[in-house]
Coordinates of C-alpha atoms in Angstrom, one line a residue:
M1 CA 9.1 34.3 -10.8
I2 CA 6.2 34.6 -8.3
V3 CA 3.6 34.8 -10.8
F4 CA 5.0 31.4 -12.1
L5 CA 4.9 30.0 -8.4
L6 CA 1.4 30.9 -7.9
N7 CA 0.4 29.3 -11.1
R8 CA 2.1 26.1 -10.1
I9 CA 0.4 26.3 -7.0
Y10 CA -2.8 27.0 -8.3
Q11 CA -2.5 23.7 -10.4
A12 CA -1.5 21.8 -7.9
I13 CA -4.3 22.1 -5.5
P14 CA -6.7 19.9 -8.1
L15 CA -4.4 17.5 -8.4
L16 CA -3.7 17.0 -4.9
F17 CA -7.6 16.5 -4.3
F18 CA -7.9 14.0 -7.0
I19 CA -4.8 11.8 -5.6
S20 CA -6.6 12.1 -2.3
F21 CA -9.9 11.1 -3.7
V22 CA -8.5 8.1 -5.5
S23 CA -6.5 7.2 -2.7
F24 CA -9.0 7.3 -0.2
F25 CA -11.5 5.3 -1.9
M26 CA -8.8 2.7 -2.7
I27 CA -7.8 2.3 0.5
K28 CA -11.6 1.5 1.8
L29 CA -11.7 -1.2 -0.7
A30 CA -8.7 -3.1 0.8
P31 CA -9.9 -6.3 2.4
G32 CA -9.7 -6.3 6.1
D33 CA -11.3 -4.6 8.8
P34 CA -9.1 -1.9 10.6
I35 CA -11.3 -2.1 14.0
L36 CA -9.6 -5.5 14.7
A37 CA -6.6 -3.6 15.4
Y38 CA -8.2 -3.1 18.8
A39 CA -9.5 -5.9 19.3
L40 CA -8.7 -7.8 22.7
P41 CA -9.3 -11.4 24.2
G42 CA -12.8 -11.3 25.7
M43 CA -14.0 -8.4 23.7
D44 CA -17.5 -8.8 22.7
A45 CA -19.1 -7.5 19.4
Q46 CA -20.8 -4.7 21.2
T47 CA -17.8 -3.0 22.4
L48 CA -15.9 -3.2 18.9
E49 CA -19.1 -1.7 17.5
R50 CA -18.6 1.6 19.8
I51 CA -15.1 1.9 18.9
R52 CA -16.2 1.8 15.2
I53 CA -18.8 4.5 15.9
D54 CA -16.1 6.9 18.1
L55 CA -13.9 6.7 15.1
G56 CA -16.5 7.5 12.7
L57 CA -15.9 4.4 10.4
D58 CA -19.5 3.6 10.5
Q59 CA -20.6 6.4 8.2
P60 CA -20.8 6.5 4.6
L61 CA -17.5 6.6 2.5
H62 CA -18.1 10.2 1.2
I63 CA -18.9 11.6 4.7
Q64 CA -15.7 9.8 6.2
Y65 CA -13.9 11.2 3.2
W66 CA -15.1 14.8 3.8
R67 CA -14.5 14.5 7.7
W68 CA -10.6 13.5 6.5
L69 CA -10.5 16.1 4.3
T70 CA -11.5 19.2 6.3
N71 CA -9.5 18.0 9.3
M72 CA -6.2 17.8 6.9
L73 CA -7.0 21.3 5.7
Q74 CA -7.2 22.5 9.1
G75 CA -4.0 20.9 10.1
E76 CA -5.2 17.8 11.8
W77 CA -3.8 14.6 10.2
G78 CA -5.5 12.2 12.8
Y79 CA -4.4 9.6 14.8
S80 CA -3.1 6.2 14.2
L81 CA -5.3 3.4 14.4
T82 CA -2.7 0.8 15.7
K83 CA -0.1 3.3 17.1
H84 CA -2.6 5.5 18.6
R85 CA -0.5 8.5 18.3
P86 CA -0.8 11.7 16.2
V87 CA 0.0 10.9 12.8
L88 CA 2.2 14.0 12.1
T89 CA 4.2 13.1 15.2
L90 CA 4.8 9.5 13.8
I91 CA 6.0 11.4 10.3
T92 CA 8.1 13.9 12.1
E93 CA 10.0 11.2 14.2
R94 CA 10.7 9.1 11.4
L95 CA 11.4 11.4 8.7
P96 CA 15.0 12.4 9.8
A97 CA 16.2 8.8 9.5
T98 CA 14.9 8.5 6.2
L99 CA 16.2 11.8 5.1
L100 CA 19.8 10.7 6.5
L101 CA 19.5 7.3 4.3
M102 CA 18.1 8.5 1.1
G103 CA 20.0 11.6 1.2
T104 CA 23.4 10.4 1.5
S105 CA 22.8 7.4 -0.9
F106 CA 21.4 9.9 -3.6
V107 CA 24.4 12.1 -3.4
I108 CA 27.1 9.2 -3.2
S109 CA 24.9 8.0 -6.8
I110 CA 25.4 11.4 -8.3
L111 CA 29.1 11.4 -7.6
I112 CA 29.8 8.4 -8.7
A113 CA 27.3 8.0 -12.1
I114 CA 28.1 11.8 -13.3
P115 CA 32.0 11.2 -14.0
L116 CA 31.6 7.4 -14.8
A117 CA 28.9 8.4 -17.4
L118 CA 30.3 11.4 -19.2
I119 CA 33.9 9.5 -19.6
S120 CA 32.1 6.2 -20.8
A121 CA 30.4 8.7 -23.3
A122 CA 33.7 10.1 -24.3
N123 CA 35.1 6.8 -24.8
P124 CA 32.5 4.6 -26.4
N125 CA 33.0 1.0 -26.8
S126 CA 36.0 1.1 -24.8
W127 CA 35.9 -1.4 -21.7
L128 CA 34.8 1.3 -19.3
D129 CA 31.8 2.1 -21.5
R130 CA 31.1 -2.0 -21.9
S131 CA 31.3 -2.0 -18.2
L132 CA 29.6 0.4 -17.4
S133 CA 26.6 -0.9 -19.6
L134 CA 26.7 -4.1 -18.2
F135 CA 26.7 -2.7 -14.7
S136 CA 23.4 -0.5 -15.5
Y137 CA 21.7 -4.2 -17.3
V138 CA 22.7 -5.8 -14.5
G139 CA 21.5 -3.1 -11.6
L140 CA 18.2 -2.8 -13.6
S141 CA 17.6 -6.3 -13.9
I142 CA 18.2 -7.5 -10.5
P143 CA 15.5 -7.1 -7.9
L144 CA 16.1 -4.7 -5.3
F145 CA 15.3 -6.8 -2.5
W146 CA 16.9 -9.7 -3.4
F147 CA 20.2 -7.8 -3.7
A148 CA 19.4 -6.2 -0.2
I149 CA 18.9 -9.8 1.0
M150 CA 22.2 -11.0 -0.5
L151 CA 24.0 -7.8 1.1
S152 CA 22.8 -8.7 4.3
Y153 CA 23.6 -12.4 4.3
F154 CA 26.8 -12.0 2.8
F155 CA 28.2 -9.0 5.0
S156 CA 26.3 -9.5 8.1
S157 CA 25.5 -13.0 8.6
Y158 CA 28.2 -14.6 6.8
L159 CA 31.5 -12.2 7.0
N160 CA 29.7 -10.7 10.4
W161 CA 31.5 -7.5 9.3
L162 CA 28.4 -5.0 9.1
P163 CA 25.1 -5.0 11.2
S164 CA 22.1 -6.0 9.4
L165 CA 19.0 -4.5 11.2
G166 CA 18.3 -1.1 12.7
M167 CA 19.8 2.3 13.0
R168 CA 21.7 2.1 16.1
S169 CA 23.0 -0.7 18.1
M170 CA 21.6 -1.1 21.4
G171 CA 23.3 1.0 24.4
V172 CA 25.4 2.4 21.6
D173 CA 25.2 6.1 20.8
S174 CA 27.9 7.1 18.5
T175 CA 28.0 8.5 14.8
W176 CA 30.4 5.8 13.7
D177 CA 27.6 3.1 14.7
V178 CA 24.8 5.1 12.9
I179 CA 27.6 4.9 9.8
K180 CA 27.7 1.3 10.3
H181 CA 24.2 0.5 10.3
M182 CA 23.6 2.8 7.0
I183 CA 26.4 1.2 4.6
L184 CA 24.6 -2.0 3.8
P185 CA 21.3 -0.1 2.7
C186 CA 23.2 2.6 1.2
I187 CA 25.2 0.3 -1.1
G188 CA 21.9 -1.1 -2.1
L189 CA 20.1 2.2 -3.0
V190 CA 23.6 3.3 -4.5
F191 CA 23.8 0.4 -6.9
L192 CA 20.2 0.9 -8.2
H193 CA 20.4 4.8 -8.4
V194 CA 24.0 4.6 -10.5
S195 CA 22.6 1.9 -12.6
V196 CA 19.4 4.6 -13.6
F197 CA 21.5 7.5 -13.6
S198 CA 24.5 6.7 -15.4
R199 CA 22.8 5.0 -18.2
Y200 CA 20.6 8.2 -18.6
I201 CA 23.4 10.6 -18.0
R202 CA 25.5 8.9 -20.6
S203 CA 23.0 8.7 -23.4
H204 CA 22.5 12.6 -23.0
A205 CA 26.2 13.0 -22.9
L206 CA 26.5 11.0 -26.4
S207 CA 23.9 13.3 -28.2
Q208 CA 25.6 16.3 -26.9
L209 CA 29.2 15.1 -28.1
N210 CA 27.7 15.0 -31.4
S211 CA 26.1 18.5 -31.5
E212 CA 27.5 21.3 -33.8
Y213 CA 28.8 23.2 -30.7
V214 CA 31.2 20.6 -29.6
Q215 CA 32.8 20.6 -33.0
V216 CA 33.2 24.4 -33.2
Q217 CA 35.0 24.2 -29.6
L218 CA 37.3 21.6 -31.2
A219 CA 37.8 23.7 -34.2
Y220 CA 39.1 26.4 -32.2
G221 CA 41.4 24.2 -30.3
A222 CA 39.8 23.6 -27.3
S223 CA 40.8 20.3 -25.7
P224 CA 38.1 17.4 -25.5
R225 CA 38.6 17.0 -21.7
S226 CA 37.7 20.8 -21.3
I227 CA 34.6 20.6 -23.6
L228 CA 33.2 17.2 -21.8
W229 CA 33.6 19.4 -18.1
R230 CA 32.9 22.7 -18.9
H231 CA 30.1 22.4 -21.9
V232 CA 28.9 18.5 -22.1
L233 CA 28.7 18.4 -18.2
K234 CA 26.7 21.9 -18.0
N235 CA 24.1 20.4 -20.7
T236 CA 23.9 16.9 -19.1
L237 CA 22.6 18.6 -16.0
L238 CA 19.0 19.2 -17.4
P239 CA 17.9 15.4 -17.5
L240 CA 20.0 15.0 -14.4
I241 CA 17.6 17.6 -12.4
T242 CA 14.4 16.1 -14.1
L243 CA 15.7 12.8 -12.3
A244 CA 16.3 14.6 -8.9
G245 CA 13.1 16.2 -8.8
M246 CA 11.4 12.9 -9.7
S247 CA 13.3 11.2 -6.7
L248 CA 12.0 13.5 -4.1
P249 CA 9.3 11.8 -3.3
E250 CA 11.7 8.8 -2.7
L251 CA 13.6 11.0 -0.1
I252 CA 10.6 11.8 1.8
A253 CA 8.3 8.7 1.9
G254 CA 11.7 6.5 2.1
A255 CA 12.3 3.1 0.3
F256 CA 9.7 1.2 1.1
I257 CA 11.9 -2.2 0.4
T258 CA 15.1 -1.2 1.8
E259 CA 13.9 0.2 5.0
T260 CA 11.8 -2.7 5.6
I261 CA 14.5 -5.4 4.8
F262 CA 17.0 -3.7 7.1
S263 CA 14.8 -2.5 9.8
W264 CA 15.5 1.0 9.2
P265 CA 13.4 3.3 11.4
G266 CA 12.1 5.5 8.3
M267 CA 8.9 6.6 6.6
G268 CA 9.4 3.4 4.5
S269 CA 9.0 1.0 7.1
L270 CA 6.3 3.2 8.7
G271 CA 4.6 3.0 5.5
I272 CA 4.6 -0.7 5.1
E273 CA 3.5 -1.3 9.0
A274 CA 0.6 0.8 8.2
V275 CA -0.4 -1.1 5.0
F276 CA -0.4 -4.4 6.7
S277 CA -2.3 -3.0 9.7
L278 CA -4.7 -1.2 7.5
D279 CA -3.9 2.3 9.2
F280 CA -5.9 4.4 7.2
P281 CA -5.3 7.8 8.8
L282 CA -1.4 6.9 8.5
I283 CA -1.6 5.4 5.0
M284 CA -3.2 8.9 3.7
A285 CA -0.9 11.2 5.5
I286 CA 1.8 9.2 3.7
T287 CA 0.3 9.4 0.4
L288 CA -0.5 12.9 0.3
F289 CA 3.2 13.6 1.8
S290 CA 4.3 11.8 -1.1
S291 CA 2.2 13.5 -3.4
M292 CA 3.4 17.2 -2.3
A293 CA 7.0 15.9 -2.3
L294 CA 6.6 15.1 -6.1
I295 CA 4.9 18.3 -6.8
L296 CA 7.6 20.1 -5.0
G297 CA 10.3 18.3 -6.8
N298 CA 8.9 19.1 -10.1
L299 CA 8.3 22.7 -9.3
L300 CA 12.0 22.8 -8.2
A301 CA 13.4 21.3 -11.0
D302 CA 11.5 24.0 -13.3
I303 CA 13.4 26.8 -11.1
L304 CA 16.4 25.2 -11.6
Y305 CA 16.2 24.8 -15.4
A306 CA 16.4 28.3 -15.9
Y307 CA 19.3 28.8 -13.8
V308 CA 21.4 26.0 -15.8
D309 CA 20.0 27.0 -19.1
P310 CA 19.2 30.9 -19.6
R311 CA 17.6 29.8 -22.9
I312 CA 14.7 28.8 -20.6
K313 CA 12.2 31.2 -19.1
L314 CA 9.8 31.0 -16.3
K315 CA 6.4 32.2 -17.1

């Protein structure tokens, strides 16, 4: 296990280096000037040029990249060009809100998708199976931003049942208030995740139900329900683990669209603000943070594979 972990970490180092290299130069190629965020009425060009020199933005790109990389390796993530605060502080402040929203929606999606997909696979061409297929097609076809806007309009503006913006009401500090603010963005994310997860799990469960071991279990007198929930469910966990590992960056970086539409104060909305303001240090930090989350998610998925399926060995 230790050798496996060390090998994966060793393999991740050049990957992170490549991601940081490509991301840095792509961001630098974006149109616009981040110095304009410091511009004030009446400020002359010489003052702006001094600010550019102080920030090191007058240096060639390869020198800027090297300075940024060495600072990152030393734990100095830099300062936001627009918020004028340490980048790491901004990330740690926004991360709990993102983990709360994304983690809750992910768990709810799993709890809904697994039983629906298994029952649908056990009863092919039934009304439930056709309904789930239709739901999946609709969920995969509808843009998330449009669905989120419709949720906000119908439940907040039209019915006035739920708040549509933020995480808390002004002057209110209660758990129930946070839950009310979280309902609409959770519905949007659950709708998308269930559409993907259920279709993926159903497809894998159908292949398992046609396997020989299922026929053997039926021949020995096992009930279809027992086979479905004791054997097929266990074998469908492998693709589910893969989906969970691939979803970890979203849990860390946040759903950019959802958090922006509902003004949820998480990593997603922070990333959108950084992109529009050309806040290079903040953009790079969020990009690298997401990349590390993806590598960590794949690593955890590989470890869970060995526990779910004893045939898989970690080498």
